[in-house]
Tab-separated table of C-alpha atoms in Angstrom:
chain	number	residue	atom	x	y	z
A	558	MET	CA	-0.077	-0.064	-0.057
A	559	ALA	CA	2.808	2.360	0.859
A	560	ALA	CA	4.355	1.650	-2.348
A	561	GLU	CA	1.220	2.488	-4.186
A	562	ILE	CA	0.980	5.879	-2.382
A	563	VAL	CA	4.548	6.936	-3.023
A	564	ASN	CA	4.303	5.947	-6.770
A	565	SER	CA	0.907	7.552	-7.415
A	566	LYS	CA	0.773	10.508	-9.576
A	567	ASP	CA	-1.558	12.226	-7.161
A	568	GLY	CA	0.010	15.411	-5.812
A	569	LEU	CA	3.115	14.949	-7.933
A	570	ASP	CA	4.491	17.780	-10.119
A	571	GLU	CA	5.744	17.369	-13.626
A	572	ASP	CA	8.910	15.946	-12.514
A	573	GLY	CA	7.248	13.290	-10.390
A	574	PHE	CA	8.090	15.000	-7.016
A	575	ASP	CA	5.760	15.000	-4.340
A	576	PRO	CA	6.777	17.728	-1.664
A	577	ALA	CA	4.838	16.287	1.226
A	578	PHE	CA	6.641	13.035	0.819
A	579	ALA	CA	10.130	14.786	0.480
A	580	LEU	CA	9.535	16.742	3.612
A	581	HIS	CA	8.527	13.635	5.625
A	582	ARG	CA	11.339	11.426	4.610
A	583	GLY	CA	13.145	10.473	7.622
A	584	GLY	CA	10.706	12.058	9.945
A	585	LYS	CA	10.172	15.579	11.114
A	586	MET	CA	11.847	15.712	14.554
A	587	ALA	CA	14.902	14.313	16.474
A	588	VAL	CA	16.114	14.239	19.890
A	589	GLN	CA	18.773	16.915	20.510
A	590	ALA	CA	21.224	17.287	23.331
A	591	THR	CA	21.228	20.325	25.635
A	592	VAL	CA	24.550	19.908	27.063
A	593	PRO	CA	28.072	19.232	25.433
A	594	VAL	CA	29.804	16.017	25.816
A	595	ARG	CA	33.218	16.887	24.101
A	596	ASP	CA	35.722	15.374	26.471
A	597	ALA	CA	36.167	12.983	29.263
A	598	GLU	CA	35.318	15.540	32.050
A	599	GLU	CA	32.145	16.440	30.303
A	600	LEU	CA	31.279	12.883	29.873
A	601	SER	CA	31.826	12.229	33.583
A	602	LEU	CA	29.449	15.042	34.435
A	603	ALA	CA	26.710	14.069	31.886
A	604	TYR	CA	26.986	10.467	32.615
A	605	THR	CA	28.842	8.343	35.123
A	606	PRO	CA	29.881	9.050	37.679
A	607	GLY	CA	28.330	12.641	37.987
A	608	VAL	CA	24.859	11.403	37.017
A	609	ALA	CA	24.734	9.146	40.125
A	610	LYS	CA	24.785	12.287	42.450
A	611	VAL	CA	21.630	13.700	40.724
A	612	CYS	CA	20.001	10.224	40.689
A	613	SER	CA	20.582	9.779	44.418
A	614	ALA	CA	19.224	13.353	45.228
A	615	ILE	CA	16.018	12.602	43.390
A	616	ALA	CA	15.707	9.313	45.027
A	617	ARG	CA	15.786	11.280	48.399
A	618	GLN	CA	13.615	14.228	47.147
A	619	PRO	CA	11.481	12.973	44.126
A	620	GLU	CA	10.218	16.593	43.576
A	621	LEU	CA	13.893	17.422	42.385
A	622	VAL	CA	13.075	15.437	39.103
A	623	ASP	CA	11.467	18.653	37.948
A	624	ASP	CA	14.661	20.675	38.362
A	625	TYR	CA	17.193	18.180	37.177
A	626	THR	CA	15.600	16.158	34.147
A	627	TRP	CA	13.375	17.221	31.233
A	628	LYS	CA	10.285	15.990	32.850
A	629	SER	CA	8.863	19.525	33.581
A	630	GLN	CA	9.517	20.646	30.149
A	631	VAL	CA	8.200	17.897	27.890
A	632	VAL	CA	4.525	16.694	27.010
A	633	ALA	CA	3.742	13.329	25.710
A	634	VAL	CA	1.511	13.477	22.618
A	635	VAL	CA	-0.689	10.305	23.078
A	636	THR	CA	-2.802	8.669	20.255
A	637	ASP	CA	-4.344	5.211	19.471
A	638	GLY	CA	-4.765	6.352	15.848
A	639	SER	CA	-8.561	5.802	15.891
A	640	ALA	CA	-9.596	9.261	14.721
A	641	VAL	CA	-6.810	11.181	12.931
A	642	LEU	CA	-7.359	14.271	11.399
A	643	GLY	CA	-10.189	13.824	8.638
A	644	LEU	CA	-8.636	10.379	7.889
A	645	GLY	CA	-10.512	8.561	10.688
A	646	ASP	CA	-9.428	5.278	12.129
A	647	ILE	CA	-5.916	4.468	10.444
A	648	GLY	CA	-3.937	2.887	13.195
A	649	PRO	CA	-0.872	4.067	15.360
A	650	GLU	CA	1.794	3.774	12.706
A	651	ALA	CA	-0.160	5.820	10.228
A	652	SER	CA	-0.985	8.466	13.005
A	653	LEU	CA	2.844	9.141	13.504
A	654	PRO	CA	3.321	11.908	10.992
A	655	VAL	CA	0.419	13.720	12.656
A	656	MET	CA	1.782	13.275	16.065
A	657	GLU	CA	5.317	14.364	15.030
A	658	GLY	CA	3.639	17.423	13.445
A	659	LYS	CA	1.767	18.267	16.594
A	660	SER	CA	5.067	17.879	18.474
A	661	ILE	CA	6.935	20.346	16.227
A	662	LEU	CA	4.116	22.757	16.538
A	663	PHE	CA	4.343	22.563	20.446
A	664	LYS	CA	8.116	23.593	20.015
A	665	GLN	CA	7.520	26.197	17.254
A	666	PHE	CA	4.674	28.049	18.921
A	667	GLY	CA	5.045	27.492	22.412
A	668	GLY	CA	8.650	26.520	23.216
A	669	VAL	CA	7.547	23.203	24.650
A	670	ASP	CA	9.314	20.008	23.946
A	671	ALA	CA	6.840	17.262	23.016
A	672	PHE	CA	7.310	13.614	22.164
A	673	PRO	CA	4.969	11.428	20.004
A	674	VAL	CA	3.374	8.223	21.609
A	675	ALA	CA	1.411	6.065	19.313
A	676	LEU	CA	-0.060	3.051	21.188
A	677	ASP	CA	-1.268	-0.135	19.748
A	678	CYS	CA	-4.352	-0.719	21.710
A	679	ARG	CA	-7.947	0.366	21.731
A	680	ASP	CA	-8.944	-0.819	25.259
A	681	THR	CA	-9.801	2.307	27.454
A	682	ASP	CA	-8.204	0.847	30.575
A	683	GLU	CA	-5.211	-0.408	28.701
A	684	ILE	CA	-4.454	2.982	27.382
A	685	VAL	CA	-5.037	4.649	30.728
A	686	GLU	CA	-2.703	2.102	32.472
A	687	THR	CA	-0.116	2.457	29.628
A	688	VAL	CA	-0.073	6.422	30.109
A	689	VAL	CA	0.065	6.139	33.709
A	690	ARG	CA	3.146	3.980	33.527
A	691	LEU	CA	4.795	6.416	31.037
A	692	ALA	CA	3.755	9.440	33.118
A	693	PRO	CA	6.954	9.667	35.278
A	694	SER	CA	8.753	10.783	32.076
A	695	PHE	CA	6.564	13.651	31.271
A	696	GLY	CA	5.361	16.904	32.659
A	697	GLY	CA	2.168	16.760	30.849
A	698	VAL	CA	-0.185	14.538	28.529
A	699	ASN	CA	-1.702	15.730	25.305
A	700	LEU	CA	-4.234	13.271	24.098
A	701	GLU	CA	-4.706	13.425	20.356
A	702	ASP	CA	-6.800	11.942	17.764
A	703	ILE	CA	-8.639	9.258	20.002
A	704	ALA	CA	-12.168	8.317	18.854
A	705	ALA	CA	-15.232	9.531	20.820
A	706	PRO	CA	-16.685	8.489	23.359
A	707	ARG	CA	-13.481	6.540	24.556
A	708	CYS	CA	-11.692	9.863	24.622
A	709	PHE	CA	-13.871	11.136	27.245
A	710	GLU	CA	-13.412	8.283	29.695
A	711	ILE	CA	-9.603	8.129	28.966
A	712	GLU	CA	-9.314	11.787	29.815
A	713	ALA	CA	-11.225	11.633	33.015
A	714	LYS	CA	-9.478	8.658	34.308
A	715	LEU	CA	-6.071	10.077	33.625
A	716	LYS	CA	-7.030	13.367	35.343
A	717	GLU	CA	-7.954	11.362	38.388
A	718	ARG	CA	-4.893	9.384	38.397
A	719	LEU	CA	-2.070	11.846	37.328
A	720	ASP	CA	-0.737	15.060	39.019
A	721	VAL	CA	0.402	16.461	35.820
A	722	PRO	CA	-1.774	18.340	33.109
A	723	VAL	CA	-3.912	16.230	31.005
A	724	PHE	CA	-5.600	17.783	27.796
A	725	HIS	CA	-7.480	16.385	25.001
A	726	ASP	CA	-6.698	18.938	22.381
A	727	ASP	CA	-9.453	17.786	19.918
A	728	GLN	CA	-11.905	18.651	22.762
A	729	HIS	CA	-10.610	21.686	24.602
A	730	GLY	CA	-8.139	23.174	22.272
A	731	THR	CA	-10.876	23.574	19.519
A	732	ALA	CA	-13.319	24.863	22.374
A	733	ILE	CA	-10.845	27.594	23.414
A	734	VAL	CA	-10.195	28.874	20.040
A	735	THR	CA	-14.069	28.842	19.104
A	736	LEU	CA	-14.968	30.861	22.277
A	737	ALA	CA	-12.205	33.490	21.498
A	738	ALA	CA	-13.431	33.988	18.066
A	739	LEU	CA	-17.026	34.057	19.104
A	740	ARG	CA	-16.108	36.665	22.094
A	741	ASN	CA	-14.713	38.949	19.322
A	742	ALA	CA	-17.338	38.511	16.821
A	743	ALA	CA	-19.898	39.422	19.623
A	744	LEU	CA	-17.773	42.395	20.378
A	745	LEU	CA	-17.421	43.450	16.900
A	746	LYS	CA	-21.445	43.634	16.323
A	747	GLY	CA	-21.911	44.957	20.017
A	748	ARG	CA	-23.637	41.733	20.993
A	749	SER	CA	-23.498	39.920	24.365
A	750	LEU	CA	-22.604	36.337	24.749
A	751	GLY	CA	-25.776	35.559	26.708
A	752	ASP	CA	-28.025	36.961	24.042
A	753	LEU	CA	-26.502	34.589	21.173
A	754	ARG	CA	-28.948	31.499	20.268
A	755	THR	CA	-26.143	29.032	19.318
A	756	VAL	CA	-26.691	25.855	17.127
A	757	ILE	CA	-23.651	23.286	17.181
A	758	SER	CA	-23.710	20.711	14.466
A	759	GLY	CA	-21.751	17.789	15.832
A	760	ALA	CA	-22.022	16.020	19.286
A	761	GLY	CA	-18.459	14.430	19.180
A	762	ALA	CA	-15.483	15.377	21.179
A	763	ALA	CA	-15.221	18.897	19.859
A	764	GLY	CA	-19.038	19.655	19.859
A	765	ILE	CA	-19.523	18.591	23.532
A	766	ALA	CA	-16.336	20.584	24.605
A	767	ILE	CA	-17.490	23.667	22.708
A	768	ALA	CA	-20.916	23.425	24.326
A	769	LYS	CA	-19.344	23.120	27.839
A	770	ILE	CA	-17.109	26.005	27.516
A	771	LEU	CA	-19.711	28.152	25.762
A	772	VAL	CA	-22.056	27.579	28.804
A	773	GLU	CA	-19.148	28.453	31.292
A	774	ALA	CA	-18.663	31.590	29.329
A	775	GLY	CA	-22.183	32.831	29.661
A	776	VAL	CA	-24.030	31.429	26.474
A	777	SER	CA	-27.257	30.286	27.735
A	778	ASP	CA	-29.188	28.981	24.711
A	779	ILE	CA	-27.149	26.174	23.010
A	780	VAL	CA	-28.718	23.423	20.900
A	781	VAL	CA	-26.227	20.507	19.942
A	782	THR	CA	-27.301	18.318	16.983
A	783	ASP	CA	-25.954	14.982	15.765
A	784	ARG	CA	-26.924	12.654	12.840
A	785	LYS	CA	-30.409	12.170	13.986
A	786	GLY	CA	-31.180	15.688	14.712
A	787	ILE	CA	-31.375	17.956	17.862
A	788	VAL	CA	-29.887	16.189	21.036
A	789	SER	CA	-32.786	16.383	23.381
A	790	ALA	CA	-33.858	14.758	26.781
A	791	ASP	CA	-36.894	12.837	25.039
A	792	ARG	CA	-34.600	10.580	22.736
A	793	ASP	CA	-33.907	7.117	23.745
A	794	ASP	CA	-30.935	6.529	21.733
A	795	LEU	CA	-28.464	8.804	23.416
A	796	THR	CA	-25.011	7.705	24.798
A	797	SER	CA	-24.280	8.548	28.413
A	798	VAL	CA	-22.134	11.430	27.213
A	799	LYS	CA	-24.955	12.922	25.076
A	800	ARG	CA	-27.277	12.265	27.946
A	801	GLU	CA	-25.189	14.526	30.196
A	802	LEU	CA	-25.227	17.023	27.407
A	803	THR	CA	-28.987	17.431	27.733
A	804	GLY	CA	-28.437	18.596	31.339
A	805	PHE	CA	-26.969	21.909	30.347
A	806	THR	CA	-28.039	22.420	26.499
A	807	ASN	CA	-31.336	22.678	24.858
A	808	LYS	CA	-33.212	24.258	27.719
A	809	ALA	CA	-36.109	25.198	25.613
A	810	GLY	CA	-36.688	21.411	24.749
A	811	ARG	CA	-36.517	21.734	21.059
A	812	THR	CA	-36.826	18.612	18.993
A	813	GLY	CA	-36.388	18.027	15.184
A	814	SER	CA	-33.563	18.514	12.509
A	815	LEU	CA	-30.432	20.634	12.342
A	816	GLU	CA	-32.171	22.646	9.745
A	817	SER	CA	-35.132	23.416	12.121
A	818	ALA	CA	-32.758	24.460	14.953
A	819	MET	CA	-30.898	26.982	12.613
A	820	ASP	CA	-34.082	28.852	11.896
A	821	GLY	CA	-33.447	32.193	13.565
A	822	ALA	CA	-30.276	31.218	15.443
A	823	ASP	CA	-27.641	33.696	15.772
A	824	VAL	CA	-24.527	31.406	15.626
A	825	PHE	CA	-23.979	28.181	13.678
A	826	ILE	CA	-20.815	26.037	14.740
A	827	GLY	CA	-19.890	23.307	12.488
A	828	VAL	CA	-17.637	20.351	13.835
A	829	SER	CA	-19.289	17.508	12.234
A	830	GLY	CA	-18.639	17.389	8.389
A	831	GLY	CA	-21.387	17.146	5.845
A	832	THR	CA	-23.169	20.113	3.988
A	833	VAL	CA	-25.684	22.356	5.268
A	834	PRO	CA	-28.170	23.448	2.596
A	835	GLU	CA	-28.195	27.111	1.746
A	836	SER	CA	-31.718	27.114	2.273
A	837	ALA	CA	-31.228	26.456	6.026
A	838	VAL	CA	-28.230	29.001	6.129
A	839	ALA	CA	-30.678	31.663	4.936
A	840	THR	CA	-32.897	31.287	7.782
A	841	LEU	CA	-30.199	32.391	10.330
A	842	ALA	CA	-30.897	35.656	12.250
A	843	GLU	CA	-29.506	38.876	10.914
A	844	ASP	CA	-26.027	39.597	11.559
A	845	SER	CA	-25.449	35.909	12.567
A	846	PHE	CA	-21.979	34.158	12.942
A	847	VAL	CA	-20.999	30.957	11.098
A	848	PHE	CA	-18.099	28.991	12.072
A	849	ALA	CA	-18.099	26.008	9.713
A	850	MET	CA	-14.972	24.185	10.760
A	851	ALA	CA	-14.918	20.710	9.152
A	852	ASN	CA	-11.803	20.053	7.156
A	853	PRO	CA	-11.018	20.016	4.236
A	854	ASN	CA	-14.704	20.798	3.366
A	855	PRO	CA	-16.576	23.176	5.697
A	856	GLU	CA	-20.220	22.371	6.332
A	857	ILE	CA	-20.977	25.621	4.719
A	858	HIS	CA	-18.932	27.008	2.177
A	859	PRO	CA	-17.664	30.657	2.848
A	860	ASP	CA	-18.973	32.061	-0.205
A	861	VAL	CA	-22.445	30.800	0.799
A	862	ALA	CA	-22.040	31.918	4.375
A	863	ARG	CA	-21.041	35.404	3.558
A	864	LYS	CA	-24.391	36.009	1.874
A	865	TYR	CA	-26.176	35.642	5.147
A	866	ALA	CA	-23.632	36.014	8.126
A	867	ALA	CA	-21.798	39.031	9.422
A	868	VAL	CA	-18.724	36.922	10.504
A	869	VAL	CA	-17.474	33.551	8.848
A	870	ALA	CA	-14.885	31.381	10.251
A	871	THR	CA	-13.506	28.013	9.083
A	872	GLY	CA	-10.753	25.566	10.053
A	873	ARG	CA	-8.957	26.385	6.718
A	874	SER	CA	-5.788	28.531	6.379
A	875	ASP	CA	-6.907	29.714	3.089
A	876	TYR	CA	-9.848	31.723	4.262
A	877	PRO	CA	-10.043	34.530	6.967
A	878	ASN	CA	-10.660	33.608	10.732
A	879	GLN	CA	-9.022	30.095	10.798
A	880	ILE	CA	-10.117	28.364	13.908
A	881	ASN	CA	-6.779	26.627	14.577
A	882	ASN	CA	-5.892	24.466	17.707
A	883	VAL	CA	-2.266	25.707	17.270
A	884	LEU	CA	-3.559	29.039	18.806
A	885	ALA	CA	-4.341	27.326	22.064
A	886	PHE	CA	-2.450	24.170	23.067
A	887	PRO	CA	1.088	25.350	22.741
A	888	GLY	CA	0.508	28.412	25.266
A	889	VAL	CA	-1.844	26.309	27.422
A	890	PHE	CA	0.755	23.715	28.154
A	891	ALA	CA	3.601	26.292	28.213
A	892	GLY	CA	1.722	28.106	31.041
A	893	ALA	CA	0.778	24.966	32.888
A	894	LEU	CA	4.371	23.771	32.886
A	895	GLN	CA	5.841	27.071	33.757
A	896	VAL	CA	4.099	26.870	37.062
A	897	ARG	CA	4.012	23.131	37.204
A	898	ALA	CA	0.361	22.779	37.374
A	899	THR	CA	-1.068	19.673	38.518
A	900	ASP	CA	-4.153	20.018	36.150
A	901	ILE	CA	-5.808	22.045	33.370
A	902	THR	CA	-8.855	23.418	34.836
A	903	GLU	CA	-11.968	25.104	33.276
A	904	GLY	CA	-10.662	28.476	34.632
A	905	MET	CA	-7.476	28.044	32.793
A	906	LYS	CA	-9.281	27.305	29.558
A	907	LEU	CA	-11.373	30.282	29.995
A	908	ALA	CA	-8.342	32.510	30.806
A	909	ALA	CA	-6.777	31.184	27.610
A	910	ALA	CA	-9.677	32.079	25.404
A	911	GLU	CA	-9.884	35.725	26.963
A	912	ALA	CA	-6.123	36.008	26.476
A	913	LEU	CA	-6.390	34.779	22.867
A	914	ALA	CA	-9.482	36.942	21.982
A	915	ALA	CA	-7.589	40.088	23.450
A	916	VAL	CA	-4.551	39.786	21.275
A	917	VAL	CA	-6.648	41.268	18.212
A	918	SER	CA	-9.523	42.982	20.328
A	919	ASP	CA	-8.317	46.512	18.942
A	920	GLU	CA	-8.092	45.321	15.341
A	921	LEU	CA	-11.466	43.701	14.781
A	922	SER	CA	-13.142	43.391	11.398
A	923	PRO	CA	-15.369	40.655	9.961
A	924	GLU	CA	-12.140	39.189	8.328
A	925	CYS	CA	-10.275	39.464	11.876
A	926	VAL	CA	-11.902	37.830	14.980
A	927	ILE	CA	-8.954	35.588	15.823
A	928	PRO	CA	-5.209	36.084	15.470
A	929	SER	CA	-3.077	34.282	12.803
A	930	PRO	CA	-1.341	31.168	14.034
A	931	PHE	CA	2.062	33.131	13.109
A	932	ASP	CA	1.015	36.081	15.184
A	933	GLU	CA	3.875	36.185	17.825
A	934	ARG	CA	1.770	37.844	20.409
A	935	VAL	CA	-0.410	34.737	20.765
A	936	ALA	CA	1.616	32.187	22.678
A	937	PRO	CA	2.996	34.625	25.374
A	938	ALA	CA	-0.397	35.940	26.037
A	939	VAL	CA	-1.919	32.524	26.462
A	940	THR	CA	0.969	31.259	28.401
A	941	ALA	CA	0.861	34.106	30.828
A	942	ALA	CA	-2.997	33.876	31.286
A	943	VAL	CA	-2.859	30.107	31.982
A	944	ALA	CA	-0.181	30.479	34.453
A	945	ALA	CA	-1.888	33.388	36.245
A	946	ALA	CA	-5.220	31.244	36.458
A	947	ALA	CA	-3.363	28.248	37.691
A	948	ARG	CA	-1.835	30.425	40.531
A	949	ALA	CA	-5.073	31.819	41.389
A	950	GLU	CA	-6.935	28.465	41.586
A	951	GLY	CA	-4.043	27.228	43.797
A	952	ILE	CA	-2.808	24.323	41.612
A	953	ALA	CA	0.496	25.714	40.720
A	954	ARG	CA	3.533	24.158	42.382
A	955	ARG	CA	5.725	27.155	41.859
């Protein structure tokens, strides 16, 4: 199969060159020493006998591991390969290019070292036990591309058992950036978050996390839809996670299809894929906001959305207002690691969203409600806000 992909003409230029394969050959990252080993003296300090002094000190005072190893500066990027980008269940080996990519984004955008860990297992408890056993080597755990609903249980169990930050980026990174963009869209149009009737298309990891953070931020009228329509308490086919969702969304008890939910709504947030008919988009309220974030094909094409919406965002880099997780996770982890936080809390996520929104709050326009991933102000702002929130909540260890 690999040979077929490499030899395929898809994506090749006229000379038979594929830049994606060329860039990935040999992998995208490597381990690099931070101290020199140029002579016998430096060898004796970096390894034996000097290393024994440090090991013995850590054995006596385990907390010294954060000062004298890389632990407090490195994140494990953990996946089982079951829900990779738009590719789905492609397995742990095929997920590695994405995990390497995630790791280099941690470094480039947040100054955080990260290490890809692709696990060849699907059982929830096996994944949890494996990560718990690996945890002494890492200062944080970023769960990545693990299918719902398993991802919710894995994150919850790891947060219970570990005293380092655990963060499922597909949930919380997406939620943080979405909230930041919505804050600024509302500010641009002189609206209050509490006045926005919001429809979320997609009740997977991202949709549920977005619903939760929007409620925390003050959005009171939220309807979430899945393939069968509005997630409502009267349905008898809901998973436990979706059943929990009915406890804090759809307070009006709406039922019916996504299209019926969109009628008169102020905000559409798409994290589901599929295509929303233009006739449904046309029923949104005046000066509405459309965040159609499916990749590579948004649920509502931006050209269609702009006919009816005041602000349009997507998950793509070739349109304005890209909802990109890289705006969140490097700074979130950098802030948490900076103060050696024991967790990443809802308060820290809200602080991250507020800081991210503030970066461009004086530059707002329909084409700018969220910063570019290459805006150098982003990571420092998010890092500082998350660190301050951790200290305020009493979960910082320094």
